Each structure stands twice: as structure tokens, then as C-alpha cells.
Amino acid sequence: MLSARGWDILTSVKLTARQIERLVKQGEVVHTECKDASGGLPDALWESYSSFANTDGGVILLGVKEGDRKFSIAGVPKAATLIKRFWDGVNNREKVSVNILFDRHVYSVKCRGRDVVVIEVPRADRRERPVYVGRDVFNGAYRRNGEGDYKCSREAVLAMLRDASD
């Protein structure tokens, strides 16, 4: 559900077309990332997954294009196929370190006659952080700051590893 700050993490209700349109209108912010995905899953998707999981969570919208600092719904071809490819990637330890999602977190919504794939990424439990891309925790962990995904410093990764221990 949308809130005053734009996004409440871990909703049990799927976003509606109207809510997605509002998110697209506000553009990329701390809890929202928009990706085109007309050519399949974008490589930068995994950095956003890592950064949301390591920070406060957020939503990734696939099928949203950026042009002239504005975002618009372009849709994705074959949403079901794209979702399957996403699940294959998020469950592949060569791609990302851990899958923290459930089925309810990944779905498609018709917006203006086009399919948008929604990926709701919760904040990872401290024992699962850092969530990282690839095989190298020190080069594949990201954090979300503002509207961007930024590589974690070695110190930030070590702090997450310390926090993860019992």
C-alpha cells in the first residue's frame, strides 16, 4: 500500500494499477526502482535487489521506461516468462547470494493495457545480510541511498557480517 512516504514494505496486498501509476509518476526514489526490461531482465536488476535487501526494502517495477527525467509505462512482453526467468536467477547462487522472496512478492499487473512486473523486496533479516550479487561478498553487496544503488564499502560489508553472527 502507498503511504505518506510512498511505500510501506511487506504489504500482504498486491499493488493495484492505480498505485503503480502513482509510483511511476513519482519516479525513482529511495523505495522505488524502475527498469525497462523490454529486452529481458536487465543486469542492473540484481544490484537493486541487493541494495533493497541490505537497506530498507523497496519495489522494483519492470516495464517502466525513463525518458527526459520522466518515467512511463512501456510494459513487458511475456510477463510470465520474465517472472520465471527472475525466479531462476534469484534462486541461482551464481547470480545472488540468497533468495529472500516468496511467491507473493513477484507478480504482474495490467497498467494501461500493458503488463508491469512488480518485485517487492523486503529488508533481509540480519542473519541473511549482506545480500550480494555474484560470488564475491566484498564486490557484490549494494546499499540504497536516495534513488541509487551503491556498492558497499569493505567496512560496511564487515559490519553486516558481524551483525549476522549469533
PDB file of C-alpha atoms in Angstrom:
ATOM      1  CA  MET A   1       0.000   0.000   0.000  1.00  0.00           C
ATOM      2  CA  LEU A   2       1.109   3.551  -0.621  1.00  0.00           C
ATOM      3  CA  SER A   3       1.691   5.689   2.408  1.00  0.00           C
ATOM      4  CA  ALA A   4       2.701   9.252   3.089  1.00  0.00           C
ATOM      5  CA  ARG A   5       6.318   8.372   2.345  1.00  0.00           C
ATOM      6  CA  GLY A   6       5.370   6.451  -0.793  1.00  0.00           C
ATOM      7  CA  TRP A   7       5.776   2.788   0.027  1.00  0.00           C
ATOM      8  CA  ASP A   8       5.152   0.538   3.017  1.00  0.00           C
ATOM      9  CA  ILE A   9       7.300  -2.548   2.812  1.00  0.00           C
ATOM     10  CA  LEU A  10       5.902  -6.057   3.117  1.00  0.00           C
ATOM     11  CA  THR A  11       2.331  -5.403   2.212  1.00  0.00           C
ATOM     12  CA  SER A  12       0.188  -8.509   2.067  1.00  0.00           C
ATOM     13  CA  VAL A  13      -1.905  -6.950  -0.691  1.00  0.00           C
ATOM     14  CA  LYS A  14      -0.671  -6.697  -4.262  1.00  0.00           C
ATOM     15  CA  LEU A  15      -0.232  -3.246  -5.718  1.00  0.00           C
ATOM     16  CA  THR A  16      -3.060  -2.070  -7.940  1.00  0.00           C
ATOM     17  CA  ALA A  17      -2.661  -0.491 -11.367  1.00  0.00           C
ATOM     18  CA  ARG A  18      -3.522   2.885  -9.846  1.00  0.00           C
ATOM     19  CA  GLN A  19      -0.819   2.531  -7.163  1.00  0.00           C
ATOM     20  CA  ILE A  20       1.742   1.512  -9.785  1.00  0.00           C
ATOM     21  CA  GLU A  21       0.817   4.548 -11.890  1.00  0.00           C
ATOM     22  CA  ARG A  22       1.417   6.777  -8.839  1.00  0.00           C
ATOM     23  CA  LEU A  23       4.801   5.157  -8.205  1.00  0.00           C
ATOM     24  CA  VAL A  24       5.759   5.633 -11.862  1.00  0.00           C
ATOM     25  CA  LYS A  25       4.691   9.282 -11.684  1.00  0.00           C
ATOM     26  CA  GLN A  26       6.897   9.946  -8.640  1.00  0.00           C
ATOM     27  CA  GLY A  27       9.827   8.160 -10.348  1.00  0.00           C
ATOM     28  CA  GLU A  28      12.791   6.543  -8.725  1.00  0.00           C
ATOM     29  CA  VAL A  29      13.112   7.318  -5.049  1.00  0.00           C
ATOM     30  CA  VAL A  30      14.562   5.535  -2.052  1.00  0.00           C
ATOM     31  CA  HIS A  31      11.967   2.710  -2.117  1.00  0.00           C
ATOM     32  CA  THR A  32      11.190   2.527  -5.857  1.00  0.00           C
ATOM     33  CA  GLU A  33      13.324   1.400  -8.806  1.00  0.00           C
ATOM     34  CA  CYS A  34      12.047   1.428 -12.409  1.00  0.00           C
ATOM     35  CA  LYS A  35      13.566  -0.726 -15.156  1.00  0.00           C
ATOM     36  CA  ASP A  36      12.717  -1.041 -18.848  1.00  0.00           C
ATOM     37  CA  ALA A  37      13.035  -4.858 -19.277  1.00  0.00           C
ATOM     38  CA  SER A  38      11.807  -4.795 -22.899  1.00  0.00           C
ATOM     39  CA  GLY A  39      14.847  -6.909 -23.811  1.00  0.00           C
ATOM     40  CA  GLY A  40      14.538  -9.273 -20.839  1.00  0.00           C
ATOM     41  CA  LEU A  41      15.820  -9.000 -17.302  1.00  0.00           C
ATOM     42  CA  PRO A  42      18.233  -6.074 -17.031  1.00  0.00           C
ATOM     43  CA  ASP A  43      21.608  -6.891 -15.451  1.00  0.00           C
ATOM     44  CA  ALA A  44      21.245  -3.964 -13.018  1.00  0.00           C
ATOM     45  CA  LEU A  45      18.146  -5.654 -11.556  1.00  0.00           C
ATOM     46  CA  TRP A  46      20.362  -7.730  -9.261  1.00  0.00           C
ATOM     47  CA  GLU A  47      22.117  -4.662  -7.861  1.00  0.00           C
ATOM     48  CA  SER A  48      18.710  -3.189  -6.969  1.00  0.00           C
ATOM     49  CA  TYR A  49      17.644  -6.485  -5.377  1.00  0.00           C
ATOM     50  CA  SER A  50      20.824  -6.482  -3.255  1.00  0.00           C
ATOM     51  CA  SER A  51      20.506  -2.817  -2.299  1.00  0.00           C
ATOM     52  CA  PHE A  52      16.860  -3.068  -1.206  1.00  0.00           C
ATOM     53  CA  ALA A  53      17.547  -6.276   0.740  1.00  0.00           C
ATOM     54  CA  ASN A  54      20.532  -4.697   2.516  1.00  0.00           C
ATOM     55  CA  THR A  55      18.775  -1.410   3.291  1.00  0.00           C
ATOM     56  CA  ASP A  56      15.065  -0.872   3.995  1.00  0.00           C
ATOM     57  CA  GLY A  57      13.443  -2.859   1.183  1.00  0.00           C
ATOM     58  CA  GLY A  58      11.578  -1.475  -1.795  1.00  0.00           C
ATOM     59  CA  VAL A  59       9.789  -2.249  -5.027  1.00  0.00           C
ATOM     60  CA  ILE A  60      11.274  -2.879  -8.458  1.00  0.00           C
ATOM     61  CA  LEU A  61       8.970  -2.178 -11.412  1.00  0.00           C
ATOM     62  CA  LEU A  62       9.884  -3.929 -14.662  1.00  0.00           C
ATOM     63  CA  GLY A  63       8.308  -2.442 -17.777  1.00  0.00           C
ATOM     64  CA  VAL A  64       8.846   1.223 -16.930  1.00  0.00           C
ATOM     65  CA  LYS A  65      10.993   3.380 -19.222  1.00  0.00           C
ATOM     66  CA  GLU A  66      12.832   6.561 -18.372  1.00  0.00           C
ATOM     67  CA  GLY A  67      12.978   9.403 -20.837  1.00  0.00           C
ATOM     68  CA  ASP A  68      13.671  13.087 -20.276  1.00  0.00           C
ATOM     69  CA  ARG A  69      13.734  12.570 -16.488  1.00  0.00           C
ATOM     70  CA  LYS A  70      10.184  11.204 -16.631  1.00  0.00           C
ATOM     71  CA  PHE A  71       9.027   7.625 -16.385  1.00  0.00           C
ATOM     72  CA  SER A  72       6.330   5.937 -18.443  1.00  0.00           C
ATOM     73  CA  ILE A  73       4.727   2.515 -18.521  1.00  0.00           C
ATOM     74  CA  ALA A  74       6.057   0.595 -21.508  1.00  0.00           C
ATOM     75  CA  GLY A  75       5.105  -2.872 -20.318  1.00  0.00           C
ATOM     76  CA  VAL A  76       6.976  -6.128 -20.772  1.00  0.00           C
ATOM     77  CA  PRO A  77       6.421  -8.794 -23.392  1.00  0.00           C
ATOM     78  CA  LYS A  78       5.516 -12.192 -21.918  1.00  0.00           C
ATOM     79  CA  ALA A  79       5.313 -11.267 -18.238  1.00  0.00           C
ATOM     80  CA  ALA A  80       5.017 -14.918 -17.134  1.00  0.00           C
ATOM     81  CA  THR A  81       8.256 -15.805 -18.943  1.00  0.00           C
ATOM     82  CA  LEU A  82      10.046 -12.821 -17.401  1.00  0.00           C
ATOM     83  CA  ILE A  83       8.831 -13.805 -13.931  1.00  0.00           C
ATOM     84  CA  LYS A  84      10.070 -17.384 -14.475  1.00  0.00           C
ATOM     85  CA  ARG A  85      13.486 -16.064 -15.528  1.00  0.00           C
ATOM     86  CA  PHE A  86      13.571 -13.852 -12.457  1.00  0.00           C
ATOM     87  CA  TRP A  87      12.847 -16.837 -10.175  1.00  0.00           C
ATOM     88  CA  ASP A  88      15.565 -18.841 -11.947  1.00  0.00           C
ATOM     89  CA  GLY A  89      18.041 -16.016 -11.323  1.00  0.00           C
ATOM     90  CA  VAL A  90      17.125 -15.226  -7.728  1.00  0.00           C
ATOM     91  CA  ASN A  91      17.469 -18.925  -6.841  1.00  0.00           C
ATOM     92  CA  ASN A  92      20.845 -19.229  -8.583  1.00  0.00           C
ATOM     93  CA  ARG A  93      23.727 -18.833  -6.088  1.00  0.00           C
ATOM     94  CA  GLU A  94      25.976 -17.826  -9.005  1.00  0.00           C
ATOM     95  CA  LYS A  95      23.677 -14.799  -9.535  1.00  0.00           C
ATOM     96  CA  VAL A  96      22.803 -13.711  -5.959  1.00  0.00           C
ATOM     97  CA  SER A  97      23.728 -14.995  -2.522  1.00  0.00           C
ATOM     98  CA  VAL A  98      20.226 -15.672  -1.188  1.00  0.00           C
ATOM     99  CA  ASN A  99      16.567 -15.593  -2.194  1.00  0.00           C
ATOM    100  CA  ILE A 100      14.566 -13.754   0.477  1.00  0.00           C
ATOM    101  CA  LEU A 101      11.326 -13.626  -1.552  1.00  0.00           C
ATOM    102  CA  PHE A 102       8.074 -15.588  -1.519  1.00  0.00           C
ATOM    103  CA  ASP A 103       5.615 -16.026  -4.391  1.00  0.00           C
ATOM    104  CA  ARG A 104       3.519 -13.101  -3.132  1.00  0.00           C
ATOM    105  CA  HIS A 105       6.465 -10.750  -3.712  1.00  0.00           C
ATOM    106  CA  VAL A 106       6.632 -11.204  -7.515  1.00  0.00           C
ATOM    107  CA  TYR A 107       3.646 -10.694  -9.814  1.00  0.00           C
ATOM    108  CA  SER A 108       2.397  -8.804 -12.860  1.00  0.00           C
ATOM    109  CA  VAL A 109      -0.260  -6.096 -13.040  1.00  0.00           C
ATOM    110  CA  LYS A 110      -2.028  -4.713 -16.121  1.00  0.00           C
ATOM    111  CA  CYS A 111      -1.488  -0.963 -16.343  1.00  0.00           C
ATOM    112  CA  ARG A 112      -2.934   0.941 -19.264  1.00  0.00           C
ATOM    113  CA  GLY A 113      -3.258  -2.340 -21.146  1.00  0.00           C
ATOM    114  CA  ARG A 114       0.387  -3.308 -20.568  1.00  0.00           C
ATOM    115  CA  ASP A 115       1.961  -5.788 -18.168  1.00  0.00           C
ATOM    116  CA  VAL A 116       4.241  -4.418 -15.443  1.00  0.00           C
ATOM    117  CA  VAL A 117       6.163  -6.925 -13.327  1.00  0.00           C
ATOM    118  CA  VAL A 118       6.333  -5.986  -9.653  1.00  0.00           C
ATOM    119  CA  ILE A 119       9.100  -7.302  -7.391  1.00  0.00           C
ATOM    120  CA  GLU A 120       8.618  -6.361  -3.739  1.00  0.00           C
ATOM    121  CA  VAL A 121      11.935  -6.778  -1.951  1.00  0.00           C
ATOM    122  CA  PRO A 122      11.769  -6.778   1.853  1.00  0.00           C
ATOM    123  CA  ARG A 123      14.701  -5.884   4.059  1.00  0.00           C
ATOM    124  CA  ALA A 124      16.698  -9.066   4.607  1.00  0.00           C
ATOM    125  CA  ASP A 125      16.960 -10.490   8.097  1.00  0.00           C
ATOM    126  CA  ARG A 126      20.274  -9.589   9.729  1.00  0.00           C
ATOM    127  CA  ARG A 127      21.360 -13.248   9.517  1.00  0.00           C
ATOM    128  CA  GLU A 128      20.959 -13.148   5.707  1.00  0.00           C
ATOM    129  CA  ARG A 129      22.816  -9.877   5.152  1.00  0.00           C
ATOM    130  CA  PRO A 130      24.761  -8.938   3.256  1.00  0.00           C
ATOM    131  CA  VAL A 131      22.779  -9.998   0.187  1.00  0.00           C
ATOM    132  CA  TYR A 132      25.228  -9.775  -2.704  1.00  0.00           C
ATOM    133  CA  VAL A 133      25.490 -10.246  -6.454  1.00  0.00           C
ATOM    134  CA  GLY A 134      27.850 -12.918  -7.786  1.00  0.00           C
ATOM    135  CA  ARG A 135      30.321 -14.845  -5.671  1.00  0.00           C
ATOM    136  CA  ASP A 136      32.316 -12.059  -4.013  1.00  0.00           C
ATOM    137  CA  VAL A 137      30.654 -10.543  -0.950  1.00  0.00           C
ATOM    138  CA  PHE A 138      33.076  -7.599  -0.925  1.00  0.00           C
ATOM    139  CA  ASN A 139      32.449  -6.611  -4.558  1.00  0.00           C
ATOM    140  CA  GLY A 140      28.793  -7.606  -4.916  1.00  0.00           C
ATOM    141  CA  ALA A 141      26.990  -6.058  -1.944  1.00  0.00           C
ATOM    142  CA  TYR A 142      24.940  -2.901  -2.536  1.00  0.00           C
ATOM    143  CA  ARG A 143      23.007  -0.364  -0.427  1.00  0.00           C
ATOM    144  CA  ARG A 144      20.255   2.042  -1.393  1.00  0.00           C
ATOM    145  CA  ASN A 145      20.846   5.768  -0.970  1.00  0.00           C
ATOM    146  CA  GLY A 146      18.303   8.168  -2.414  1.00  0.00           C
ATOM    147  CA  GLU A 147      17.411   6.898  -5.858  1.00  0.00           C
ATOM    148  CA  GLY A 148      20.601   4.937  -6.469  1.00  0.00           C
ATOM    149  CA  ASP A 149      22.202   1.573  -5.772  1.00  0.00           C
ATOM    150  CA  TYR A 150      25.752   1.939  -4.466  1.00  0.00           C
ATOM    151  CA  LYS A 151      28.448  -0.633  -3.859  1.00  0.00           C
ATOM    152  CA  CYS A 152      29.095  -1.212  -0.163  1.00  0.00           C
ATOM    153  CA  SER A 153      32.472  -0.379   1.268  1.00  0.00           C
ATOM    154  CA  ARG A 154      34.550  -3.187   2.758  1.00  0.00           C
ATOM    155  CA  GLU A 155      33.803  -1.742   6.202  1.00  0.00           C
ATOM    156  CA  ALA A 156      30.029  -1.799   5.572  1.00  0.00           C
ATOM    157  CA  VAL A 157      30.201  -5.444   4.444  1.00  0.00           C
ATOM    158  CA  LEU A 158      32.250  -6.391   7.515  1.00  0.00           C
ATOM    159  CA  ALA A 159      29.701  -4.629   9.744  1.00  0.00           C
ATOM    160  CA  MET A 160      26.851  -6.622   8.167  1.00  0.00           C
ATOM    161  CA  LEU A 161      28.819  -9.847   8.595  1.00  0.00           C
ATOM    162  CA  ARG A 162      29.416  -9.008  12.276  1.00  0.00           C
ATOM    163  CA  ASP A 163      25.706  -8.248  12.759  1.00  0.00           C
ATOM    164  CA  ALA A 164      24.789 -11.573  11.114  1.00  0.00           C
ATOM    165  CA  SER A 165      26.662 -13.661  13.674  1.00  0.00           C
ATOM    166  CA  ASP A 166      24.918 -15.077  16.716  1.00  0.00           C
TER     167      ASP A 166
END
